[in-house]
Short mmCIF file of C-alpha atoms in Angstrom, two decimals:
data_model
loop_
_atom_site.label_atom_id
_atom_site.label_comp_id
_atom_site.label_asym_id
_atom_site.label_seq_id
_atom_site.Cartn_x
_atom_site.Cartn_y
_atom_site.Cartn_z
CA MET A 1325 0.00 0.00 0.00
CA THR A 1326 1.36 3.42 -1.00
CA LEU A 1327 0.11 6.78 0.14
CA ALA A 1328 0.01 9.94 -1.94
CA THR A 1329 -1.60 13.28 -1.24
CA GLY A 1330 -2.44 16.49 -3.04
CA GLY A 1331 -3.50 16.82 -6.66
CA ALA A 1332 -1.47 13.99 -8.15
CA GLY A 1333 -3.05 12.79 -11.37
CA ALA A 1334 -5.54 15.65 -11.72
CA LEU A 1335 -5.82 16.89 -15.31
CA ALA A 1336 -8.77 19.31 -15.19
CA GLY A 1337 -9.29 21.06 -18.49
CA CYS A 1338 -6.85 18.90 -20.46
CA LEU A 1339 -7.86 16.11 -22.82
CA GLY A 1340 -5.69 13.14 -23.73
CA ASP A 1341 -4.74 14.80 -27.04
CA GLY A 1342 -3.57 17.97 -25.24
CA SER A 1343 -6.51 20.12 -26.35
CA GLU A 1344 -8.40 22.36 -23.97
CA GLU A 1345 -12.10 22.34 -23.20
CA PRO A 1346 -14.46 24.32 -20.96
CA THR A 1347 -14.33 23.36 -17.29
CA ARG A 1348 -15.89 24.60 -14.08
CA GLU A 1349 -15.28 23.96 -10.40
CA ALA A 1350 -18.80 23.14 -9.18
CA PRO A 1351 -21.83 21.41 -10.76
CA LEU A 1352 -24.86 23.38 -11.91
CA ASP A 1353 -27.41 21.26 -10.01
CA PRO A 1354 -26.07 19.46 -6.90
CA ALA A 1355 -29.50 17.87 -6.33
CA VAL A 1356 -28.92 15.31 -9.11
CA GLY A 1357 -27.63 12.09 -7.58
CA GLY A 1358 -28.68 8.98 -5.72
CA ALA A 1359 -26.33 6.58 -7.53
CA PRO A 1360 -23.12 6.54 -5.46
CA THR A 1361 -22.05 2.98 -6.15
CA PHE A 1362 -22.43 -0.07 -8.38
CA GLN A 1363 -26.09 -1.11 -8.52
CA TYR A 1364 -27.05 1.87 -6.30
CA ASP A 1365 -26.37 0.40 -2.85
CA ARG A 1366 -24.01 -1.88 -0.96
CA ARG A 1367 -26.42 -4.82 -1.50
CA ASN A 1368 -26.24 -4.50 -5.33
CA THR A 1369 -30.04 -4.53 -5.62
CA GLY A 1370 -30.26 -2.37 -8.75
CA ASP A 1371 -33.06 -0.38 -7.10
CA ALA A 1372 -32.93 3.01 -8.85
CA ASP A 1373 -36.30 4.26 -7.68
CA ALA A 1374 -34.85 6.83 -5.26
CA ALA A 1375 -32.32 8.02 -7.85
CA GLY A 1376 -34.68 8.80 -10.71
CA SER A 1377 -36.46 7.41 -13.74
CA VAL A 1378 -37.00 8.06 -17.43
CA ASP A 1379 -40.58 7.43 -18.51
CA ALA A 1380 -40.78 8.60 -22.11
CA GLU A 1381 -38.36 7.83 -24.94
CA PRO A 1382 -35.30 9.95 -24.17
CA ALA A 1383 -33.14 12.05 -26.47
CA GLU A 1384 -29.43 12.65 -26.20
CA ARG A 1385 -28.59 15.46 -23.77
CA PHE A 1386 -24.81 15.31 -24.11
CA ARG A 1387 -21.92 13.07 -25.05
CA VAL A 1388 -18.48 13.30 -23.42
CA ARG A 1389 -15.34 11.61 -24.68
CA THR A 1390 -13.41 9.50 -22.19
CA ASP A 1391 -9.85 8.19 -22.44
CA GLY A 1392 -11.01 4.86 -23.79
CA PRO A 1393 -13.81 2.27 -23.76
CA VAL A 1394 -16.18 2.44 -20.80
CA TYR A 1395 -16.84 -0.95 -19.24
CA ALA A 1396 -18.30 0.03 -15.87
CA SER A 1397 -21.31 1.99 -14.72
CA PRO A 1398 -20.93 5.67 -13.82
CA ALA A 1399 -21.73 6.98 -10.34
CA VAL A 1400 -23.84 10.12 -9.95
CA VAL A 1401 -23.52 12.10 -6.72
CA GLU A 1402 -24.46 15.73 -5.95
CA GLY A 1403 -24.70 16.80 -9.57
CA VAL A 1404 -21.50 15.07 -10.74
CA VAL A 1405 -21.07 11.99 -12.94
CA TYR A 1406 -17.94 9.96 -12.18
CA VAL A 1407 -16.81 7.52 -14.84
CA GLY A 1408 -13.72 5.55 -15.77
CA GLY A 1409 -12.59 5.01 -19.34
CA GLY A 1410 -9.17 4.02 -20.59
CA ARG A 1411 -6.54 5.02 -18.04
CA ARG A 1412 -8.51 7.96 -16.65
CA VAL A 1413 -11.30 8.83 -14.26
CA ASP A 1414 -13.48 11.77 -15.29
CA ALA A 1415 -15.88 13.92 -13.29
CA VAL A 1416 -18.41 15.80 -15.43
CA ASP A 1417 -21.41 17.99 -14.71
CA ALA A 1418 -24.56 15.86 -14.71
CA THR A 1419 -26.56 18.69 -16.30
CA ASP A 1420 -24.51 19.61 -19.35
CA GLY A 1421 -21.45 17.35 -19.42
CA VAL A 1422 -18.88 20.08 -18.77
CA ARG A 1423 -15.77 18.45 -17.34
CA LEU A 1424 -14.94 19.25 -13.73
CA TRP A 1425 -11.71 17.27 -13.54
CA SER A 1426 -9.84 14.28 -14.91
CA ALA A 1427 -7.34 12.06 -13.12
CA GLU A 1428 -4.86 9.67 -14.70
CA VAL A 1429 -4.43 6.26 -13.06
CA ARG A 1430 -2.15 3.28 -13.62
CA GLY A 1431 -3.87 0.70 -15.76
CA ALA A 1432 -7.18 0.66 -17.58
CA VAL A 1433 -10.33 1.25 -15.54
CA ARG A 1434 -12.82 -1.62 -15.62
CA SER A 1435 -14.25 -0.98 -12.15
CA ALA A 1436 -17.30 1.14 -11.43
CA PRO A 1437 -16.49 3.92 -8.96
CA ALA A 1438 -17.91 4.13 -5.45
CA VAL A 1439 -18.32 7.68 -4.17
CA VAL A 1440 -18.62 7.96 -0.39
CA ASP A 1441 -17.99 10.90 1.95
CA GLY A 1442 -16.21 13.01 -0.64
CA THR A 1443 -13.94 10.24 -1.93
CA VAL A 1444 -14.01 8.31 -5.21
CA TYR A 1445 -12.84 4.70 -4.85
CA VAL A 1446 -12.01 2.92 -8.11
CA GLY A 1447 -9.99 -0.11 -9.17
CA THR A 1448 -7.73 -0.53 -12.20
CA ARG A 1449 -6.01 -3.18 -14.28
CA GLY A 1450 -2.75 -1.73 -13.00
CA ASP A 1451 -3.32 -3.82 -9.83
CA ARG A 1452 -4.43 -0.83 -7.81
CA LEU A 1453 -7.36 0.55 -5.86
CA TYR A 1454 -7.41 4.36 -5.82
CA ALA A 1455 -8.98 6.84 -3.43
CA LEU A 1456 -9.43 10.20 -5.21
CA ASP A 1457 -10.74 13.48 -3.86
CA ALA A 1458 -14.25 13.90 -5.26
CA ASP A 1459 -13.81 17.67 -5.57
CA ASP A 1460 -10.64 17.82 -7.65
CA GLY A 1461 -9.46 14.29 -8.43
CA GLY A 1462 -6.37 14.54 -6.27
CA GLU A 1463 -5.01 11.19 -5.11
CA ARG A 1464 -5.54 10.53 -1.40
CA TRP A 1465 -4.00 7.07 -1.47
CA HIS A 1466 -3.66 3.96 -3.56
CA PHE A 1467 -3.52 0.34 -2.52
CA ASP A 1468 -1.34 -2.14 -4.37
CA ALA A 1469 -3.28 -5.38 -4.87
CA ASN A 1470 -2.07 -8.75 -6.13
CA GLY A 1471 -3.80 -8.39 -9.48
CA PRO A 1472 -6.25 -6.36 -11.57
CA VAL A 1473 -9.18 -4.83 -9.67
CA ASP A 1474 -11.99 -5.16 -12.23
CA ALA A 1475 -14.84 -5.55 -9.76
CA ALA A 1476 -16.47 -2.45 -8.34
CA PRO A 1477 -15.45 -1.78 -4.74
CA VAL A 1478 -18.10 -1.41 -2.06
CA VAL A 1479 -17.76 0.83 1.00
CA SER A 1480 -19.38 0.02 4.34
CA GLU A 1481 -18.73 1.38 7.84
CA GLY A 1482 -15.42 2.97 6.91
CA VAL A 1483 -14.06 -0.07 5.06
CA VAL A 1484 -13.56 -0.60 1.32
CA TYR A 1485 -14.06 -4.17 0.11
CA ALA A 1486 -12.43 -4.97 -3.22
CA ALA A 1487 -11.66 -8.14 -5.20
CA THR A 1488 -8.95 -9.07 -7.70
CA ARG A 1489 -8.93 -11.12 -10.86
CA ALA A 1490 -5.43 -12.42 -10.20
CA THR A 1491 -4.75 -16.12 -10.74
CA GLU A 1492 -4.82 -16.32 -6.95
CA GLY A 1493 -8.04 -14.40 -6.36
CA ARG A 1494 -8.43 -12.25 -3.28
CA VAL A 1495 -10.99 -10.15 -1.49
CA TYR A 1496 -9.47 -7.28 0.49
CA ALA A 1497 -10.80 -5.16 3.34
CA ILE A 1498 -9.08 -1.76 3.27
CA ASP A 1499 -9.42 1.21 5.62
CA ALA A 1500 -11.36 3.86 3.70
CA ASP A 1501 -9.46 6.78 5.27
CA THR A 1502 -5.88 5.53 5.18
CA GLY A 1503 -5.70 2.75 2.61
CA ALA A 1504 -4.29 0.32 5.17
CA GLU A 1505 -5.14 -3.36 4.74
CA ARG A 1506 -7.36 -4.82 7.45
CA TRP A 1507 -7.60 -8.36 6.10
CA ARG A 1508 -7.46 -10.45 2.95
CA PHE A 1509 -9.38 -13.54 1.91
CA GLY A 1510 -8.01 -15.93 -0.70
CA THR A 1511 -9.98 -17.87 -3.30
CA ALA A 1512 -8.81 -20.63 -5.62
CA TYR A 1513 -9.00 -18.45 -8.73
CA ARG A 1514 -10.00 -15.04 -10.05
CA VAL A 1515 -12.77 -12.83 -8.68
CA ILE A 1516 -14.47 -10.29 -10.95
CA SER A 1517 -17.69 -10.28 -8.92
CA SER A 1518 -18.38 -7.06 -7.03
CA PRO A 1519 -19.01 -7.74 -3.34
CA ALA A 1520 -22.41 -7.25 -1.72
CA ILE A 1521 -22.76 -6.45 1.99
CA LEU A 1522 -25.62 -7.66 4.16
CA ASP A 1523 -25.65 -7.80 7.98
CA GLU A 1524 -21.85 -7.57 8.36
CA VAL A 1525 -21.20 -10.32 5.82
CA VAL A 1526 -19.44 -9.90 2.45
CA TYR A 1527 -20.84 -12.01 -0.39
CA VAL A 1528 -18.95 -12.59 -3.64
CA GLY A 1529 -18.89 -14.98 -6.57
CA GLY A 1530 -15.71 -16.71 -7.73
CA TRP A 1531 -14.28 -17.87 -11.04
CA ASP A 1532 -13.50 -21.07 -9.14
CA SER A 1533 -17.19 -22.03 -9.39
CA ALA A 1534 -18.22 -20.98 -5.90
CA VAL A 1535 -20.18 -18.36 -3.99
CA TYR A 1536 -18.56 -17.13 -0.78
CA ALA A 1537 -19.84 -15.57 2.43
CA ILE A 1538 -17.04 -13.80 4.35
CA ASP A 1539 -17.19 -12.20 7.79
CA ALA A 1540 -16.87 -8.45 7.22
CA GLY A 1541 -15.08 -7.94 10.53
CA ASP A 1542 -12.22 -10.43 10.36
CA GLY A 1543 -12.28 -11.98 6.88
CA THR A 1544 -13.06 -15.52 7.98
CA GLU A 1545 -15.20 -17.76 5.80
CA ARG A 1546 -18.82 -18.15 6.90
CA TRP A 1547 -19.75 -20.55 4.10
CA ARG A 1548 -19.15 -21.40 0.48
CA VAL A 1549 -21.42 -23.02 -2.09
CA GLY A 1550 -20.11 -24.75 -5.22
CA THR A 1551 -21.68 -24.34 -8.66
CA GLU A 1552 -21.30 -26.20 -11.96
CA GLN A 1553 -19.48 -23.32 -13.71
CA PRO A 1554 -17.65 -20.08 -12.79
CA VAL A 1555 -19.64 -17.33 -11.10
CA LEU A 1556 -18.80 -14.03 -12.81
CA SER A 1557 -22.03 -12.36 -11.74
CA SER A 1558 -22.13 -10.10 -8.73
CA PRO A 1559 -24.56 -11.05 -5.96
CA ALA A 1560 -27.66 -9.08 -5.02
CA ALA A 1561 -28.75 -9.33 -1.38
CA ALA A 1562 -32.34 -8.80 -0.25
CA ASP A 1563 -34.61 -10.11 2.51
CA GLY A 1564 -32.14 -12.63 3.86
CA THR A 1565 -31.39 -14.11 0.44
CA ILE A 1566 -28.41 -13.91 -1.92
CA TYR A 1567 -29.36 -13.90 -5.61
CA ILE A 1568 -26.59 -14.58 -8.12
CA GLY A 1569 -26.20 -15.75 -11.69
CA GLY A 1570 -23.85 -18.51 -12.86
CA ASN A 1571 -22.13 -19.45 -16.08
CA ASP A 1572 -24.07 -22.71 -15.79
CA GLU A 1573 -27.11 -20.79 -17.11
CA THR A 1574 -28.76 -20.71 -13.70
CA VAL A 1575 -29.92 -18.04 -11.26
CA TYR A 1576 -29.47 -19.12 -7.65
CA ALA A 1577 -31.27 -17.95 -4.52
CA LEU A 1578 -29.19 -18.86 -1.45
CA ASP A 1579 -29.95 -18.44 2.24
CA ALA A 1580 -27.78 -15.58 3.50
CA ILE A 1581 -27.12 -17.32 6.82
CA ASP A 1582 -25.93 -20.77 5.73
CA GLY A 1583 -25.88 -20.77 1.91
CA GLY A 1584 -28.72 -23.28 1.63
CA GLU A 1585 -30.35 -23.30 -1.79
CA ARG A 1586 -33.82 -21.80 -1.72
CA TRP A 1587 -34.34 -22.19 -5.43
CA ALA A 1588 -32.49 -22.37 -8.76
CA SER A 1589 -33.97 -21.18 -12.04
CA GLU A 1590 -32.57 -22.17 -15.44
CA THR A 1591 -32.04 -19.53 -18.13
CA ASN A 1592 -31.08 -19.69 -21.80
CA GLY A 1593 -27.50 -18.47 -21.29
CA ILE A 1594 -24.96 -17.04 -18.87
CA ALA A 1595 -26.93 -15.17 -16.23
CA THR A 1596 -25.66 -11.65 -15.56
CA THR A 1597 -25.88 -9.82 -12.23
CA PRO A 1598 -29.52 -9.76 -11.10
CA GLY A 1599 -31.48 -6.88 -9.65
CA VAL A 1600 -34.00 -7.44 -6.87
CA VAL A 1601 -36.82 -4.95 -6.30
CA ASP A 1602 -40.20 -5.39 -4.61
CA GLY A 1603 -40.12 -9.19 -4.57
CA VAL A 1604 -39.02 -9.64 -8.19
CA VAL A 1605 -35.64 -10.73 -9.54
CA TYR A 1606 -34.74 -9.20 -12.89
CA VAL A 1607 -31.86 -10.76 -14.83
CA GLY A 1608 -30.55 -10.83 -18.38
CA THR A 1609 -28.59 -13.49 -20.27
CA GLU A 1610 -25.40 -12.95 -22.21
CA THR A 1611 -25.94 -15.09 -25.25
CA ASP A 1612 -26.67 -14.34 -28.91
CA ALA A 1613 -30.33 -15.09 -28.17
CA GLY A 1614 -30.37 -12.93 -25.04
CA ARG A 1615 -33.37 -12.71 -22.78
CA VAL A 1616 -34.57 -10.61 -19.87
CA TYR A 1617 -36.36 -12.54 -17.13
CA ALA A 1618 -38.59 -11.46 -14.27
CA LEU A 1619 -38.60 -14.15 -11.58
CA ASP A 1620 -40.55 -14.36 -8.33
CA ALA A 1621 -38.05 -13.70 -5.54
CA ASP A 1622 -39.71 -16.24 -3.24
CA ASP A 1623 -39.76 -19.32 -5.44
CA GLY A 1624 -38.02 -18.47 -8.73
CA SER A 1625 -41.10 -18.94 -10.86
CA GLU A 1626 -41.16 -17.01 -14.11
CA ARG A 1627 -43.41 -13.95 -14.27
CA TRP A 1628 -42.36 -12.93 -17.77
CA ARG A 1629 -39.52 -13.15 -20.23
CA VAL A 1630 -38.43 -11.06 -23.21
CA ASP A 1631 -36.48 -12.39 -26.19
CA ALA A 1632 -33.99 -9.61 -26.87
CA GLY A 1633 -32.33 -11.10 -29.95
CA THR A 1634 -28.91 -9.95 -28.73
CA ALA A 1635 -26.87 -10.42 -25.59
CA ILE A 1636 -27.88 -8.60 -22.43
CA THR A 1637 -24.52 -7.36 -21.19
CA THR A 1638 -25.34 -5.39 -18.03
CA PRO A 1639 -27.19 -5.73 -14.75
CA PRO A 1640 -30.57 -3.97 -14.65
CA SER A 1641 -31.42 -0.54 -13.32
CA VAL A 1642 -34.93 -0.81 -11.94
CA ALA A 1643 -37.24 2.16 -11.40
CA ASP A 1644 -40.52 2.65 -13.29
CA SER A 1645 -38.95 0.42 -15.94
CA VAL A 1646 -36.26 -2.24 -16.12
CA CYS A 1647 -33.34 -0.72 -18.02
CA VAL A 1648 -30.55 -2.90 -19.44
CA GLY A 1649 -27.63 -2.47 -21.80
CA ARG A 1650 -27.14 -4.74 -24.80
CA ARG A 1651 -24.32 -5.93 -27.04
CA ASP A 1652 -25.84 -4.15 -30.03
CA GLY A 1653 -25.07 -0.79 -28.37
CA SER A 1654 -28.57 -0.02 -27.17
CA VAL A 1655 -30.21 0.62 -23.82
CA VAL A 1656 -33.75 -0.71 -23.59
CA ALA A 1657 -36.42 -0.05 -20.98
CA TYR A 1658 -39.07 -2.72 -20.31
CA ARG A 1659 -42.26 -2.44 -18.32
CA ARG A 1660 -41.93 -4.03 -14.91
CA ASP A 1661 -45.31 -5.72 -14.98
CA ASP A 1662 -45.18 -7.56 -18.31
CA GLY A 1663 -41.86 -6.84 -20.05
CA THR A 1664 -43.32 -4.73 -22.84
CA GLU A 1665 -40.68 -2.48 -24.39
CA ARG A 1666 -41.15 1.19 -23.48
CA TRP A 1667 -38.21 2.84 -25.21
CA ARG A 1668 -34.84 2.22 -26.80
CA ILE A 1669 -31.76 4.41 -27.27
CA GLY A 1670 -28.49 3.71 -29.05
CA THR A 1671 -24.75 4.31 -28.73
CA ASP A 1672 -21.94 3.82 -31.22
CA GLY A 1673 -20.41 0.83 -29.41
CA GLU A 1674 -21.35 -2.04 -27.11
CA VAL A 1675 -22.95 -1.20 -23.77
CA ARG A 1676 -21.05 -3.15 -21.12
CA ALA A 1677 -21.75 -0.78 -18.25
CA THR A 1678 -25.02 -0.67 -16.32
CA PRO A 1679 -27.10 2.33 -17.41
CA THR A 1680 -27.36 4.63 -14.39
CA LEU A 1681 -30.59 6.50 -13.64
CA ALA A 1682 -30.35 9.81 -11.80
CA GLY A 1683 -32.84 12.68 -11.77
CA ASP A 1684 -34.63 12.66 -15.11
CA ALA A 1685 -31.76 11.22 -17.12
CA VAL A 1686 -30.02 7.95 -17.90
CA TYR A 1687 -26.22 8.01 -18.00
CA VAL A 1688 -24.46 5.24 -19.89
CA GLY A 1689 -20.93 4.49 -20.99
CA SER A 1690 -20.08 2.73 -24.23
CA THR A 1691 -17.13 0.86 -25.67
CA ASP A 1692 -16.99 3.66 -28.24
CA GLY A 1693 -15.17 5.68 -25.56
CA SER A 1694 -18.01 8.01 -24.62
CA LEU A 1695 -20.26 8.79 -21.69
CA TYR A 1696 -23.81 9.56 -22.82
CA ALA A 1697 -26.64 11.35 -21.04
CA PHE A 1698 -30.19 10.88 -22.34
CA ASP A 1699 -33.37 12.53 -21.05
#
């Protein structure tokens, strides 16, 4: 772990090609927010209702170039959108896209940022977890991990939990203020699943075909459950149950206390990270014949399904509609009650990052190297 202070890495007003652009120090509307972390909360539920919704078919509000492809969902806090693309983290005004600051980091950013108490926590493929000042992008500290940090970190009670996709996978607990390691937990192989926190337990999926429950206080294993294939999905925790998708084309509902299987529902492809809102599990499948499913959270029975015709590549954002990103570069909103399509918008690349709802807009990154805002 290495500490650094001040404005290291901040590049406000300067693009990667050296050109200048308009910048400002503070956002126009600090009320826009409600999406501080991956899937909106530390349980990864995908519940965007408090953050905002987009009812009618939206039009493009702005488009901002990033340093490279965007693979992770943006965070929106107090009028600022934080997003990683290429080897840079950008903070832009949520209203008009004017850049507030940019910070260079070591390694490409594949992790969604978590913004808590004025600090932006983000992982990189340069084997680091960064803590950046949310106001100016200055580096507060960085933590040297044992491998790429692709999974989004989660912050709870002053601790940052982050996982690595190293051959020897690890989950770390790191002091949010200082960057000091509190504990580490080893898995048999890579972890690209973002942790979920429920009742002082850390839940995570492993590439070693297992789901883990880890004590948040001391890093000891509570339980593990084996699956038929790797678990690249992140878990969603709700009502004493852990919902997670597997590469074995199955969505699992596991008891949060002991890992007992409550139900398992087969899908038509690799199940992505589910969202759980108001007793319904929403999940997409990453296959050429992608589908979106709505499953009863109690027993896994199917309420509806939609044949998308292309891979569903993101977890859902759930408000008035169920919003998902797709391999064909679109974001589609489906009705929550029956799956009827409400609207569709497009980007110039694949959408691999969860579309983030905040205020009256949807913010989405694309592999075309842009952050879009639609309203």
